[in-house]
Amino acid sequence: MITVECGDVEAIMHELAVYVADQLGAIPAMQLHKFALSPLDDSDALDMAEAVTVIKEYLDSIGEARGLSVIARANTITIHSLTGKPLEGRAAPRDHMFACPHCGFVTKYEVEYNIHKRIHYL
């Protein structure tokens, strides 16, 4: 299990958890200022280096990689603001995204989302 502490990036914590869990094939568990990632199968282990890479990839995709540091120690990844100022909310991308409540699948197309939802009810 990997814990990702998001004290300085709470505004994007949920989107980050969904993205990282999807890329790693893990199950996210949300907490107040952090989230935990567990492998889908108990016999598997999550790769810490890959998790750090995926987090940096996400931060880069939203244009916030330069102002944040990602530090890994033991089974904990901490995301710190280099300016000391927490990341502000990002409401614009959220308006056009659809997330499956069952598995966390995310898409910007409503038609694709509706088709995806049907697979859970077959």
N, CA, C and O of each residue as an XYZ file, in Angstrom:
488
protein
N       0.843     -1.171      0.000
C       0.000      0.000      0.000
C       0.893      1.241      0.000
O       1.918      1.297      0.679
N       0.468      2.231     -0.784
C       1.180      3.505     -0.882
C       0.244      4.612     -0.408
O      -0.921      4.659     -0.803
N       0.756      5.500      0.439
C      -0.013      6.654      0.905
C       0.512      7.900      0.210
O       1.722      8.121      0.157
N      -0.393      8.714     -0.321
C      -0.021      9.956     -0.996
C      -0.585     11.110     -0.181
O      -1.801     11.290     -0.112
N       0.298     11.895      0.438
C      -0.109     13.038      1.256
C      -0.266     14.256      0.362
O       0.655     14.643     -0.357
N      -1.457     14.855      0.422
C      -1.819     15.933     -0.505
C      -2.186     17.226      0.203
O      -3.078     17.937     -0.260
N      -1.536     17.553      1.296
C      -1.880     18.748      2.057
C      -1.838     20.025      1.243
O      -2.688     20.894      1.434
N      -0.871     20.170      0.333
C      -0.730     21.380     -0.463
C      -1.506     21.328     -1.781
O      -1.594     22.331     -2.490
N      -2.065     20.169     -2.109
C      -2.779     20.027     -3.397
C      -4.179     19.432     -3.204
O      -4.654     18.665     -4.042
N      -4.828     19.791     -2.103
C      -6.162     19.247     -1.833
C      -7.169     19.599     -2.912
O      -8.138     18.866     -3.108
N      -6.963     20.700     -3.615
C      -7.890     21.127     -4.659
C      -7.967     20.128     -5.806
O      -8.996     20.044     -6.478
N      -6.897     19.368     -6.044
C      -6.883     18.399     -7.141
C      -6.737     16.969     -6.640
O      -6.496     16.060     -7.434
N      -6.879     16.761     -5.348
C      -6.613     15.446     -4.757
C      -7.483     14.343     -5.366
O      -6.972     13.265     -5.669
N      -8.770     14.584     -5.551
C      -9.652     13.539     -6.061
C      -9.327     13.177     -7.505
O      -9.293     11.998     -7.858
N      -9.090     14.178     -8.334
C      -8.728     13.916     -9.724
C      -7.389     13.191     -9.804
O      -7.212     12.288    -10.621
N      -6.457     13.591     -8.957
C      -5.146     12.945     -8.919
C      -5.275     11.489     -8.502
O      -4.640     10.619     -9.098
N      -6.087     11.211     -7.490
C      -6.276      9.835     -7.014
C      -6.859      8.948     -8.106
O      -6.417      7.813     -8.288
N      -7.843      9.455     -8.827
C      -8.463      8.673     -9.908
C      -7.447      8.390    -10.999
O      -7.355      7.265    -11.490
N      -6.681      9.410    -11.381
C      -5.690      9.247    -12.449
C      -4.607      8.248    -12.061
O      -4.290      7.340    -12.829
N      -4.044      8.415    -10.878
C      -2.954      7.545    -10.432
C      -3.451      6.102    -10.266
O      -2.775      5.161    -10.683
N      -4.612      5.931     -9.667
C      -5.161      4.582     -9.480
C      -5.398      3.912    -10.822
O      -5.130      2.719    -10.970
N      -5.894      4.655    -11.799
C      -6.153      4.098    -13.125
C      -4.851      3.691    -13.809
O      -4.786      2.627    -14.424
N      -3.824      4.517    -13.710
C      -2.548      4.226    -14.355
C      -1.808      3.053    -13.701
O      -1.135      2.282    -14.385
N      -1.935      2.924    -12.382
C      -1.215      1.872    -11.663
C      -2.024      0.583    -11.535
O      -1.471     -0.459    -11.185
N      -3.312      0.642    -11.813
C      -4.168     -0.522    -11.599
C      -4.342     -0.777    -10.111
O      -4.144     -1.893     -9.630
N      -4.718      0.280     -9.383
C      -4.835      0.194     -7.929
C      -6.215      0.678     -7.488
O      -6.986      1.219     -8.280
N      -6.502      0.471     -6.212
C      -7.749      0.911     -5.613
C      -7.434      2.084     -4.690
O      -6.663      1.931     -3.743
N      -8.027      3.271     -4.957
C      -7.772      4.418     -4.087
C      -8.733      4.441     -2.902
O      -9.905      4.088     -3.039
N      -8.240      4.854     -1.748
C      -9.065      5.053     -0.550
C      -8.812      6.479     -0.079
O      -7.701      6.821      0.325
N      -9.845      7.301     -0.135
C      -9.700      8.715      0.184
C      -9.736      8.938      1.693
O     -10.511      8.307      2.412
N      -8.884      9.847      2.156
C      -8.868     10.284      3.539
C      -8.917     11.810      3.534
O      -9.088     12.410      2.473
N      -8.773     12.439      4.673
C      -8.965     13.877      4.756
C      -7.956     14.673      3.922
O      -8.362     15.464      3.071
N      -6.670     14.485      4.143
C      -5.644     15.234      3.421
C      -4.727     14.316      2.624
O      -3.646     14.730      2.207
N      -5.145     13.086      2.410
C      -4.311     12.122      1.699
C      -5.183     11.022      1.127
O      -6.375     10.936      1.422
N      -4.565     10.172      0.295
C      -5.255      8.985     -0.187
C      -4.274      7.820     -0.204
O      -3.063      8.001     -0.328
N      -4.826      6.634     -0.076
C      -4.013      5.417     -0.071
C      -4.324      4.614     -1.325
O      -5.463      4.589     -1.791
N      -3.312      3.964     -1.862
C      -3.464      3.108     -3.032
C      -3.136      1.678     -2.641
O      -2.070      1.401     -2.091
N      -4.062      0.775     -2.930
C      -3.862     -0.640     -2.656
C      -3.891     -1.398     -3.971
O      -4.643     -1.026     -4.873
N      -3.090     -2.454     -4.106
C      -3.120     -3.229     -5.352
C      -4.444     -3.974     -5.497
O      -5.105     -4.284     -4.506
N      -4.820     -4.258     -6.740
C      -6.062     -4.993     -6.994
C      -5.991     -6.409     -6.440
O      -6.986     -6.950     -5.957
N      -4.820     -6.994     -6.516
C      -4.606     -8.347     -6.018
C      -3.628     -8.278     -4.845
O      -2.583     -7.637     -4.949
N      -3.957     -8.928     -3.743
C      -3.103     -8.867     -2.553
C      -1.707     -9.435     -2.779
O      -0.774     -9.086     -2.057
N      -1.557    -10.301     -3.769
C      -0.239    -10.884     -4.022
C       0.666     -9.935     -4.813
O       1.874    -10.154     -4.894
N       0.086     -8.883     -5.396
C       0.871     -7.899     -6.142
C       1.354     -6.783     -5.224
O       0.826     -6.583     -4.130
N       2.356     -6.073     -5.686
C       2.853     -4.905     -4.953
C       2.891     -3.724     -5.914
O       3.146     -3.894     -7.106
N       2.641     -2.541     -5.399
C       2.698     -1.342     -6.218
C       4.124     -0.823     -6.268
O       4.838     -0.848     -5.265
N       4.534     -0.357     -7.431
C       5.889      0.160     -7.633
C       5.929      1.643     -7.251
O       5.257      2.466     -7.873
N       6.710      1.977     -6.235
C       6.794      3.348     -5.728
C       7.342      4.292     -6.796
O       6.825      5.398     -6.953
N       8.363      3.886     -7.526
C       8.956      4.741     -8.556
C       7.948      5.031     -9.666
O       7.889      6.150    -10.175
N       7.171      4.044    -10.036
C       6.151      4.240    -11.063
C       5.058      5.186    -10.567
O       4.552      6.004    -11.335
N       4.693      5.078     -9.288
C       3.681      5.965     -8.710
C       4.167      7.415     -8.739
O       3.400      8.318     -9.075
N       5.416      7.640     -8.393
C       5.984      8.998     -8.423
C       5.973      9.524     -9.857
O       5.629     10.684    -10.083
N       6.343      8.695    -10.823
C       6.352      9.096    -12.226
C       4.955      9.476    -12.703
O       4.785     10.474    -13.403
N       3.961      8.687    -12.327
C       2.582      8.959    -12.732
C       2.077     10.259    -12.101
O       1.389     11.037    -12.763
N       2.406     10.498    -10.849
C       1.992     11.742    -10.180
C       2.628     12.941    -10.876
O       1.948     13.933    -11.139
N       3.921     12.863    -11.177
C       4.598     13.965    -11.871
C       4.009     14.177    -13.260
O       3.887     15.312    -13.721
N       3.647     13.092    -13.920
C       3.021     13.174    -15.241
C       1.692     13.929    -15.164
O       1.402     14.771    -16.015
N       0.892     13.626    -14.147
C      -0.384     14.320    -13.975
C      -0.167     15.803    -13.679
O      -0.820     16.659    -14.275
N       0.742     16.103    -12.769
C       1.017     17.491    -12.417
C       1.515     18.275    -13.636
O       1.171     19.444    -13.811
N       2.318     17.629    -14.466
C       2.794     18.271    -15.683
C       1.642     18.511    -16.655
O       1.607     19.544    -17.324
N       0.701     17.571    -16.741
C      -0.413     17.709    -17.682
C      -1.339     18.865    -17.325
O      -2.008     19.409    -18.204
N      -1.391     19.249    -16.057
C      -2.239     20.386    -15.652
C      -1.420     21.669    -15.487
O      -1.954     22.700    -15.079
N      -0.127     21.605    -15.804
C       0.719     22.787    -15.771
C       1.188     23.200    -14.386
O       1.522     24.366    -14.174
N       1.222     22.273    -13.440
C       1.612     22.603    -12.065
C       2.907     21.921    -11.626
O       3.266     22.004    -10.451
N       3.609     21.257    -12.525
C       4.802     20.493    -12.147
C       5.936     21.367    -11.622
O       6.692     20.934    -10.753
N       6.065     22.573    -12.128
C       7.183     23.440    -11.719
C       7.059     23.953    -10.298
O       8.074     24.219     -9.655
N       5.838     24.100     -9.787
C       5.648     24.670     -8.463
C       5.490     23.649     -7.353
O       5.275     24.011     -6.196
N       5.597     22.364     -7.704
C       5.384     21.306     -6.703
C       6.521     20.300     -6.726
O       7.096     20.020     -7.778
N       6.841     19.758     -5.557
C       7.832     18.687     -5.478
C       7.142     17.414     -5.020
O       6.220     17.451     -4.205
N       7.593     16.301     -5.546
C       7.050     14.992     -5.200
C       8.166     14.200     -4.535
O       9.173     13.888     -5.171
N       7.990     13.873     -3.250
C       9.037     13.219     -2.462
C       8.529     11.865     -1.986
O       7.441     11.769     -1.418
N       9.321     10.818     -2.219
C       8.948      9.468     -1.804
C       9.862      9.011     -0.667
O      11.087      9.094     -0.764
N       9.240      8.523      0.417
C       9.966      7.946      1.550
C       9.195      6.740      2.040
O       7.997      6.825      2.308
N       9.880      5.619      2.156
C       9.252      4.363      2.596
C       8.024      4.095      1.730
O       8.161      3.946      0.516
N       6.837      4.030      2.314
C       5.605      3.791      1.562
C       4.736      5.043      1.480
O       3.519      4.948      1.324
N       5.357      6.211      1.585
C       4.614      7.467      1.569
C       5.183      8.400      0.505
O       6.397      8.570      0.389
N       4.284      8.998     -0.265
C       4.657     10.014     -1.240
C       4.043     11.318     -0.752
O       2.847     11.380     -0.469
N       4.865     12.357     -0.656
C       4.386     13.656     -0.198
C       4.533     14.661     -1.326
O       5.573     14.732     -1.980
N       3.469     15.446     -1.547
C       3.495     16.495     -2.566
C       3.513     17.835     -1.841
O       2.574     18.184     -1.126
N       4.605     18.582     -2.040
C       4.791     19.879     -1.371
C       4.790     20.999     -2.394
O       5.246     20.832     -3.525
N       4.267     22.147     -1.975
C       4.338     23.354     -2.784
C       5.706     23.988     -2.562
O       6.126     24.163     -1.419
N       6.396     24.329     -3.628
C       7.714     24.954     -3.505
C       7.607     26.412     -3.082
O       8.567     26.981     -2.562
N       6.451     27.015     -3.301
C       6.249     28.412     -2.916
C       5.693     28.536     -1.503
O       5.646     29.635     -0.951
N       5.273     27.425     -0.916
C       4.679     27.458      0.413
C       3.200     27.792      0.386
O       2.554     27.857      1.432
N       2.667     28.001     -0.794
C       1.258     28.361     -0.960
C       0.500     27.160     -1.534
O       0.925     26.603     -2.546
N      -0.614     26.747     -0.913
C      -1.368     25.602     -1.437
C      -1.919     25.873     -2.839
O      -2.170     27.020     -3.207
N      -2.100     24.824     -3.597
C      -2.639     24.920     -4.946
C      -4.103     25.352     -4.881
O      -4.880     24.822     -4.087
N      -4.466     26.305     -5.712
C      -5.848     26.804     -5.751
C      -6.731     25.839     -6.538
O      -6.237     25.008     -7.300
N      -8.041     25.962     -6.342
C      -9.009     25.104     -7.032
C      -8.950     25.264     -8.540
O      -8.621     26.330     -9.061
N      -9.273     24.191     -9.219
C      -9.284     24.173    -10.678
C     -10.674     23.754    -11.142
O     -10.877     22.587    -11.477
N     -11.623     24.664    -11.172
C     -13.015     24.335    -11.482
C     -13.271     24.093    -12.960
O     -14.162     23.312    -13.293
N     -12.544     24.717    -13.845
C     -12.846     24.630    -15.275
C     -12.801     23.214    -15.843
O     -13.763     22.825    -16.504
N     -11.740     22.407    -15.631
C     -11.736     21.071    -16.211
C     -12.825     20.176    -15.642
O     -13.326     19.304    -16.352
N     -13.200     20.359    -14.411
C     -14.191     19.514    -13.770
C     -15.553     19.644    -14.450
O     -16.325     18.685    -14.463
N     -15.864     20.825    -15.020
C     -17.160     21.058    -15.634
C     -17.422     20.146    -16.829
O     -18.577     19.873    -17.156
N     -16.367     19.675    -17.478
C     -16.538     18.908    -18.705
C     -16.107     17.454    -18.571
O     -15.870     16.789    -19.580
N     -16.002     16.955    -17.361
C     -15.562     15.574    -17.169
C     -16.688     14.744    -16.556
O     -17.479     15.239    -15.754
N     -16.742     13.479    -16.949
C     -17.715     12.541    -16.410
C     -16.938     11.393    -15.786
O     -16.079     10.800    -16.439
N     -17.231     11.072    -14.521
C     -16.527     10.009    -13.811
C     -17.523      8.936    -13.391
O     -18.582      9.242    -12.844
N     -17.181      7.683    -13.649
C     -18.033      6.557    -13.286
C     -17.995      6.369    -11.768
O     -16.911      6.264    -11.193
N     -19.148      6.325    -11.113
C     -19.160      6.142     -9.665
C     -18.792      4.722     -9.236
O     -18.508      4.480     -8.064
N     -18.799      3.792    -10.179
C     -18.508      2.398     -9.858
C     -17.028      2.069     -9.896
O     -16.523      1.358     -9.027
N     -16.322      2.588    -10.912
C     -14.921      2.185    -11.080
C     -13.959      3.358    -11.245
O     -12.746      3.149    -11.256
N     -14.465      4.583    -11.375
C     -13.588      5.735    -11.501
C     -13.190      6.078    -12.925
O     -12.388      6.989    -13.128
N     -13.728      5.375    -13.924
C     -13.450      5.679    -15.324
C     -13.800      7.137    -15.592
O     -14.876      7.590    -15.202
N     -12.901      7.891    -16.260
C     -13.116      9.309    -16.507
C     -13.048      9.581    -18.005
O     -12.154      9.096    -18.698
N     -14.009     10.366    -18.494
C     -14.016     10.767    -19.896
C     -14.630     12.153    -20.011
O     -15.371     12.589    -19.131
N     -14.318     12.836    -21.092
C     -14.929     14.146    -21.296
C     -16.144     14.061    -22.217
O     -16.778     15.077    -22.500
N     -16.470     12.865    -22.683
C     -17.591     12.671    -23.588
C     -18.762     12.013    -22.869
O     -18.625     10.915    -22.331
N     -19.910     12.680    -22.860
C     -21.073     12.158    -22.159
C     -21.572     10.858    -22.783
O     -21.993      9.952    -22.063
N     -21.532     10.754    -24.100
C     -21.987      9.540    -24.785
C     -21.117      8.350    -24.382
O     -21.635      7.270    -24.096
N     -19.807      8.543    -24.359
C     -18.893      7.469    -23.959
C     -19.136      7.067    -22.502
O     -19.096      5.884    -22.163
N     -19.387      8.055    -21.650
C     -19.686      7.794    -20.243
C     -20.957      6.956    -20.096
O     -20.980      5.990    -19.333
N     -22.013      7.324    -20.827
C     -23.275      6.575    -20.741
C     -23.117      5.142    -21.226
O     -23.682      4.223    -20.632
N     -22.363      4.941    -22.285
C     -22.106      3.582    -22.782
C     -21.304      2.797    -21.748
O     -21.597      1.630    -21.488
N     -20.296      3.433    -21.160
C     -19.481      2.766    -20.151
C     -20.319      2.338    -18.951
O     -20.162      1.223    -18.452
N     -21.202      3.208    -18.487
C     -22.035      2.897    -17.304
C     -22.855      1.636    -17.509
O     -23.100      0.891    -16.559
N     -23.278      1.393    -18.733
C     -24.119      0.208    -19.026
C     -23.406     -1.105    -18.723
O     -24.064     -2.088    -18.383
N     -22.080     -1.150    -18.837
C     -21.385     -2.414    -18.590
C     -21.505     -2.872    -17.140
O     -21.367     -4.060    -16.848
N     -21.759     -1.942    -16.244
C     -21.898     -2.308    -14.837
C     -23.245     -2.935    -14.526
O     -23.424     -3.533    -13.464
N     -24.188     -2.805    -15.435
C     -25.534     -3.310    -15.188
C     -25.902     -4.494    -16.074
O     -27.072     -4.871    -16.139
N     -24.934     -5.081    -16.752
C     -25.209     -6.273    -17.587
C     -25.424     -7.491    -16.750
O     -25.664     -8.573    -17.285
